[in-house]
Amino acid sequence: MTGTTTSRRSTGSGRRPQTGPPLLAPVVAFAVTTVAYTVVNRDTPHPDASGTAVLHYARTHETTAELGALLLLASAVPLALGAAVLYRRLRALGITAPGSAITLVGGVLASVALALSSIFGWTGGRLPADAPPALARALADLSFLSGGPLYAVTFALLIAGISVTGLLAGLLPRGVTWTGLPLAVIGMVSLLTLVASDFGYLLPVVRFGGVIWLVSVAALLPRTRHRTQPQNQ
């Protein structure tokens, strides 16, 4: 009797680990809304555009700005859900060290960054015609900083958490993990966009490369571990 009780305790009272809902659903929803937002906002003025140009765009494309803000906010929700499911999946796979927590924190912060960007973008799209161009430029800057550098560096945390954990614990194909590591570095380096606009080209690399990479992870990350592996990554 004692031996049976001990065995059940060591395996979680004889129950299978709860891995959470399917991971692909929120990740694919995040990918679709991200692409849709990019298509809708393809003509948005660049960060170096004047306040007058930004204000003119806002007044002549109000519906487009509102739709773009809606899609961006919509993308933040499945990203947060995906981060939560990833965290639960990693825990169920035996990951007890910081990798799973870094994944969750990075995903939640990236989701918040997208939400902030959508709020600033929606507000900027509703400015009246007599609004100061400087205000239009300021709101556009806040939207760009939130959805650009802030999103990239926080999403890089999510990528790093999964990549390092997947590599050390053997949870993912090595090609996926080794692709994620440079993406995470690029995300961190893109923060330099705040002081040098030349680094801005790194932002779409993280946004679109990261989306493709995350879909791959969602499709390949196992629900269970079929053999004993190190558990403290």
Tab-separated table of C-alpha atoms in Angstrom:
chain	number	residue	atom	x	y	z
A	1	MET	CA	0.000	0.000	0.000
A	2	THR	CA	2.782	2.422	0.927
A	3	GLY	CA	4.647	1.695	-2.273
A	4	THR	CA	1.536	2.338	-4.338
A	5	THR	CA	0.873	5.635	-2.554
A	6	THR	CA	4.435	6.798	-3.108
A	7	SER	CA	4.248	5.879	-6.785
A	8	ARG	CA	1.041	7.836	-7.222
A	9	ARG	CA	2.494	10.868	-5.512
A	10	SER	CA	5.544	10.837	-7.739
A	11	THR	CA	3.334	10.845	-10.827
A	12	GLY	CA	0.880	13.482	-9.689
A	13	SER	CA	-1.606	11.150	-7.907
A	14	GLY	CA	-1.781	8.854	-10.897
A	15	ARG	CA	-3.245	11.508	-13.188
A	16	ARG	CA	-1.836	12.639	-16.516
A	17	PRO	CA	-0.415	16.207	-16.529
A	18	GLN	CA	-2.877	18.790	-17.802
A	19	THR	CA	-1.316	20.346	-20.899
A	20	GLY	CA	-4.045	22.896	-21.523
A	21	PRO	CA	-6.053	23.660	-24.682
A	22	PRO	CA	-4.666	23.242	-28.217
A	23	LEU	CA	-1.786	25.629	-28.817
A	24	LEU	CA	-2.282	26.099	-32.554
A	25	ALA	CA	-5.667	27.839	-32.205
A	26	PRO	CA	-4.516	31.054	-30.462
A	27	VAL	CA	-1.210	31.145	-32.343
A	28	VAL	CA	-2.885	30.880	-35.763
A	29	ALA	CA	-5.422	33.528	-34.704
A	30	PHE	CA	-2.514	35.782	-33.709
A	31	ALA	CA	-0.812	35.184	-37.066
A	32	VAL	CA	-3.967	35.890	-39.087
A	33	THR	CA	-4.796	39.130	-37.261
A	34	THR	CA	-1.168	40.272	-37.508
A	35	VAL	CA	-1.152	39.803	-41.298
A	36	ALA	CA	-4.570	41.452	-41.621
A	37	TYR	CA	-3.396	44.460	-39.589
A	38	THR	CA	-0.306	44.819	-41.775
A	39	VAL	CA	-2.380	44.765	-44.960
A	40	VAL	CA	-4.849	47.348	-43.642
A	41	ASN	CA	-2.127	49.693	-42.338
A	42	ARG	CA	0.290	49.350	-45.244
A	43	ASP	CA	-0.010	53.060	-46.149
A	44	THR	CA	0.469	54.435	-42.634
A	45	PRO	CA	2.983	57.346	-42.604
A	46	HIS	CA	6.523	56.351	-41.635
A	47	PRO	CA	7.969	57.348	-38.245
A	48	ASP	CA	9.951	60.163	-39.901
A	49	ALA	CA	6.855	61.745	-41.504
A	50	SER	CA	5.889	65.247	-40.401
A	51	GLY	CA	3.060	65.907	-37.997
A	52	THR	CA	1.136	67.599	-40.803
A	53	ALA	CA	1.368	64.470	-42.964
A	54	VAL	CA	0.278	62.268	-40.070
A	55	LEU	CA	-2.687	64.504	-39.312
A	56	HIS	CA	-3.713	64.594	-42.971
A	57	TYR	CA	-3.603	60.788	-43.128
A	58	ALA	CA	-5.683	60.543	-39.967
A	59	ARG	CA	-8.360	62.845	-41.371
A	60	THR	CA	-8.530	61.120	-44.757
A	61	HIS	CA	-8.217	57.513	-43.511
A	62	GLU	CA	-10.184	57.510	-40.267
A	63	THR	CA	-11.963	54.232	-41.018
A	64	THR	CA	-8.709	52.557	-41.981
A	65	ALA	CA	-7.038	53.739	-38.768
A	66	GLU	CA	-9.916	52.454	-36.653
A	67	LEU	CA	-9.944	49.087	-38.429
A	68	GLY	CA	-6.176	48.794	-38.022
A	69	ALA	CA	-6.461	49.555	-34.301
A	70	LEU	CA	-9.192	46.931	-33.983
A	71	LEU	CA	-7.080	44.271	-35.699
A	72	LEU	CA	-4.008	45.139	-33.640
A	73	LEU	CA	-5.968	44.897	-30.397
A	74	ALA	CA	-7.517	41.670	-31.633
A	75	SER	CA	-4.017	40.230	-32.210
A	76	ALA	CA	-3.025	41.030	-28.618
A	77	VAL	CA	-5.676	38.720	-27.166
A	78	PRO	CA	-4.628	35.409	-28.794
A	79	LEU	CA	-0.978	36.276	-28.152
A	80	ALA	CA	-1.673	36.497	-24.417
A	81	LEU	CA	-3.670	33.265	-24.556
A	82	GLY	CA	-0.896	31.561	-26.524
A	83	ALA	CA	1.698	32.631	-23.951
A	84	ALA	CA	-0.442	31.187	-21.161
A	85	VAL	CA	-0.898	27.882	-23.005
A	86	LEU	CA	2.839	27.723	-23.768
A	87	TYR	CA	3.637	28.257	-20.097
A	88	ARG	CA	1.240	25.505	-19.046
A	89	ARG	CA	2.539	23.153	-21.737
A	90	LEU	CA	6.159	23.669	-20.676
A	91	ARG	CA	5.264	23.094	-17.033
A	92	ALA	CA	3.433	19.898	-17.940
A	93	LEU	CA	6.526	18.784	-19.846
A	94	GLY	CA	8.562	19.107	-16.661
A	95	ILE	CA	10.176	22.522	-17.176
A	96	THR	CA	10.464	24.017	-13.703
A	97	ALA	CA	13.211	26.621	-14.098
A	98	PRO	CA	12.928	30.181	-15.526
A	99	GLY	CA	12.417	29.224	-19.185
A	100	SER	CA	8.668	28.715	-18.851
A	101	ALA	CA	8.200	31.866	-16.759
A	102	ILE	CA	10.237	33.968	-19.216
A	103	THR	CA	8.014	32.699	-22.009
A	104	LEU	CA	4.879	33.747	-20.133
A	105	VAL	CA	6.206	37.165	-19.105
A	106	GLY	CA	7.487	37.919	-22.591
A	107	GLY	CA	4.204	36.937	-24.219
A	108	VAL	CA	2.071	38.937	-21.817
A	109	LEU	CA	4.266	42.037	-22.119
A	110	ALA	CA	4.249	41.758	-25.921
A	111	SER	CA	0.463	41.530	-25.812
A	112	VAL	CA	0.304	44.665	-23.652
A	113	ALA	CA	2.604	46.460	-26.106
A	114	LEU	CA	0.253	45.657	-28.993
A	115	ALA	CA	-2.742	46.800	-26.974
A	116	LEU	CA	-1.042	50.113	-26.157
A	117	SER	CA	-0.127	50.624	-29.799
A	118	SER	CA	-3.724	50.033	-30.857
A	119	ILE	CA	-5.011	52.530	-28.276
A	120	PHE	CA	-2.629	55.257	-29.413
A	121	GLY	CA	-3.358	54.471	-33.067
A	122	TRP	CA	-7.125	54.601	-32.550
A	123	THR	CA	-6.860	57.908	-30.672
A	124	GLY	CA	-4.638	59.423	-33.361
A	125	GLY	CA	-7.067	58.358	-36.059
A	126	ARG	CA	-9.879	60.344	-34.438
A	127	LEU	CA	-8.125	63.708	-34.191
A	128	PRO	CA	-10.168	66.658	-35.507
A	129	ALA	CA	-8.958	68.667	-38.478
A	130	ASP	CA	-7.920	71.583	-36.261
A	131	ALA	CA	-5.771	69.403	-33.970
A	132	PRO	CA	-2.116	70.455	-33.584
A	133	PRO	CA	0.182	68.509	-35.957
A	134	ALA	CA	2.546	68.026	-33.001
A	135	LEU	CA	-0.169	66.061	-31.171
A	136	ALA	CA	-0.725	63.853	-34.212
A	137	ARG	CA	3.008	63.198	-34.430
A	138	ALA	CA	3.235	62.442	-30.691
A	139	LEU	CA	0.393	59.904	-30.803
A	140	ALA	CA	1.912	58.285	-33.898
A	141	ASP	CA	5.261	58.054	-32.117
A	142	LEU	CA	3.666	56.415	-29.072
A	143	SER	CA	1.868	53.932	-31.300
A	144	PHE	CA	5.090	53.137	-33.167
A	145	LEU	CA	7.205	52.792	-30.021
A	146	SER	CA	4.664	50.479	-28.399
A	147	GLY	CA	4.021	48.289	-31.434
A	148	GLY	CA	7.612	48.486	-32.697
A	149	PRO	CA	10.605	48.451	-30.323
A	150	LEU	CA	8.629	47.600	-27.155
A	151	TYR	CA	6.812	44.747	-28.857
A	152	ALA	CA	9.990	43.441	-30.489
A	153	VAL	CA	12.044	43.310	-27.292
A	154	THR	CA	9.269	41.694	-25.237
A	155	PHE	CA	8.418	39.201	-27.972
A	156	ALA	CA	12.137	38.392	-28.045
A	157	LEU	CA	11.811	37.302	-24.401
A	158	LEU	CA	9.085	34.843	-25.374
A	159	ILE	CA	11.211	33.504	-28.237
A	160	ALA	CA	14.282	33.189	-26.005
A	161	GLY	CA	12.347	31.395	-23.270
A	162	ILE	CA	11.044	28.783	-25.693
A	163	SER	CA	14.253	28.439	-27.713
A	164	VAL	CA	16.640	27.925	-24.815
A	165	THR	CA	14.245	25.576	-23.047
A	166	GLY	CA	13.482	23.650	-26.213
A	167	LEU	CA	17.178	23.290	-26.984
A	168	LEU	CA	18.309	22.156	-23.535
A	169	ALA	CA	15.371	19.828	-22.915
A	170	GLY	CA	15.186	18.484	-26.466
A	171	LEU	CA	11.537	19.461	-26.837
A	172	LEU	CA	11.824	20.903	-30.350
A	173	PRO	CA	13.813	20.136	-33.499
A	174	ARG	CA	17.226	21.770	-33.318
A	175	GLY	CA	16.545	23.753	-36.487
A	176	VAL	CA	13.587	25.462	-34.803
A	177	THR	CA	15.496	26.298	-31.633
A	178	TRP	CA	18.572	27.543	-33.492
A	179	THR	CA	16.357	29.747	-35.649
A	180	GLY	CA	14.674	31.199	-32.580
A	181	LEU	CA	17.913	32.237	-30.882
A	182	PRO	CA	19.016	34.754	-33.559
A	183	LEU	CA	15.445	36.029	-33.777
A	184	ALA	CA	15.559	36.732	-30.048
A	185	VAL	CA	18.885	38.554	-30.434
A	186	ILE	CA	17.505	40.616	-33.314
A	187	GLY	CA	14.530	41.549	-31.154
A	188	MET	CA	16.814	42.790	-28.406
A	189	VAL	CA	19.055	44.702	-30.812
A	190	SER	CA	16.024	46.361	-32.430
A	191	LEU	CA	15.655	48.374	-29.220
A	192	LEU	CA	18.452	50.540	-30.646
A	193	THR	CA	15.812	51.966	-32.998
A	194	LEU	CA	15.134	54.408	-30.145
A	195	VAL	CA	18.513	56.060	-30.726
A	196	ALA	CA	19.228	55.241	-34.378
A	197	SER	CA	16.455	54.849	-36.936
A	198	ASP	CA	18.736	52.717	-39.125
A	199	PHE	CA	17.918	49.770	-36.861
A	200	GLY	CA	14.240	50.065	-37.757
A	201	TYR	CA	14.575	47.442	-40.502
A	202	LEU	CA	14.972	44.830	-37.744
A	203	LEU	CA	11.411	45.382	-36.494
A	204	PRO	CA	9.588	43.631	-39.382
A	205	VAL	CA	12.113	40.784	-39.160
A	206	VAL	CA	11.012	40.134	-35.582
A	207	ARG	CA	7.314	40.696	-36.285
A	208	PHE	CA	6.939	38.448	-39.323
A	209	GLY	CA	9.826	36.073	-38.690
A	210	GLY	CA	8.575	35.668	-35.131
A	211	VAL	CA	5.031	34.893	-36.268
A	212	ILE	CA	6.225	32.175	-38.650
A	213	TRP	CA	8.522	30.767	-35.989
A	214	LEU	CA	5.792	30.735	-33.337
A	215	VAL	CA	3.398	28.873	-35.639
A	216	SER	CA	6.132	26.259	-36.161
A	217	VAL	CA	6.595	25.920	-32.414
A	218	ALA	CA	2.855	25.538	-31.847
A	219	ALA	CA	2.746	22.741	-34.419
A	220	LEU	CA	5.846	20.901	-33.174
A	221	LEU	CA	5.872	21.309	-29.392
A	222	PRO	CA	4.818	17.940	-27.895
A	223	ARG	CA	2.103	17.513	-25.290
A	224	THR	CA	3.971	14.834	-23.348
A	225	ARG	CA	7.507	13.570	-22.889
A	226	HIS	CA	7.925	9.918	-23.749
A	227	ARG	CA	11.278	9.437	-22.063
A	228	THR	CA	13.162	10.740	-19.086
A	229	GLN	CA	14.924	14.033	-19.802
A	230	PRO	CA	16.463	16.777	-17.682
A	231	GLN	CA	13.648	18.788	-16.057
A	232	ASN	CA	15.321	21.879	-14.719
A	233	GLN	CA	15.857	23.932	-17.886
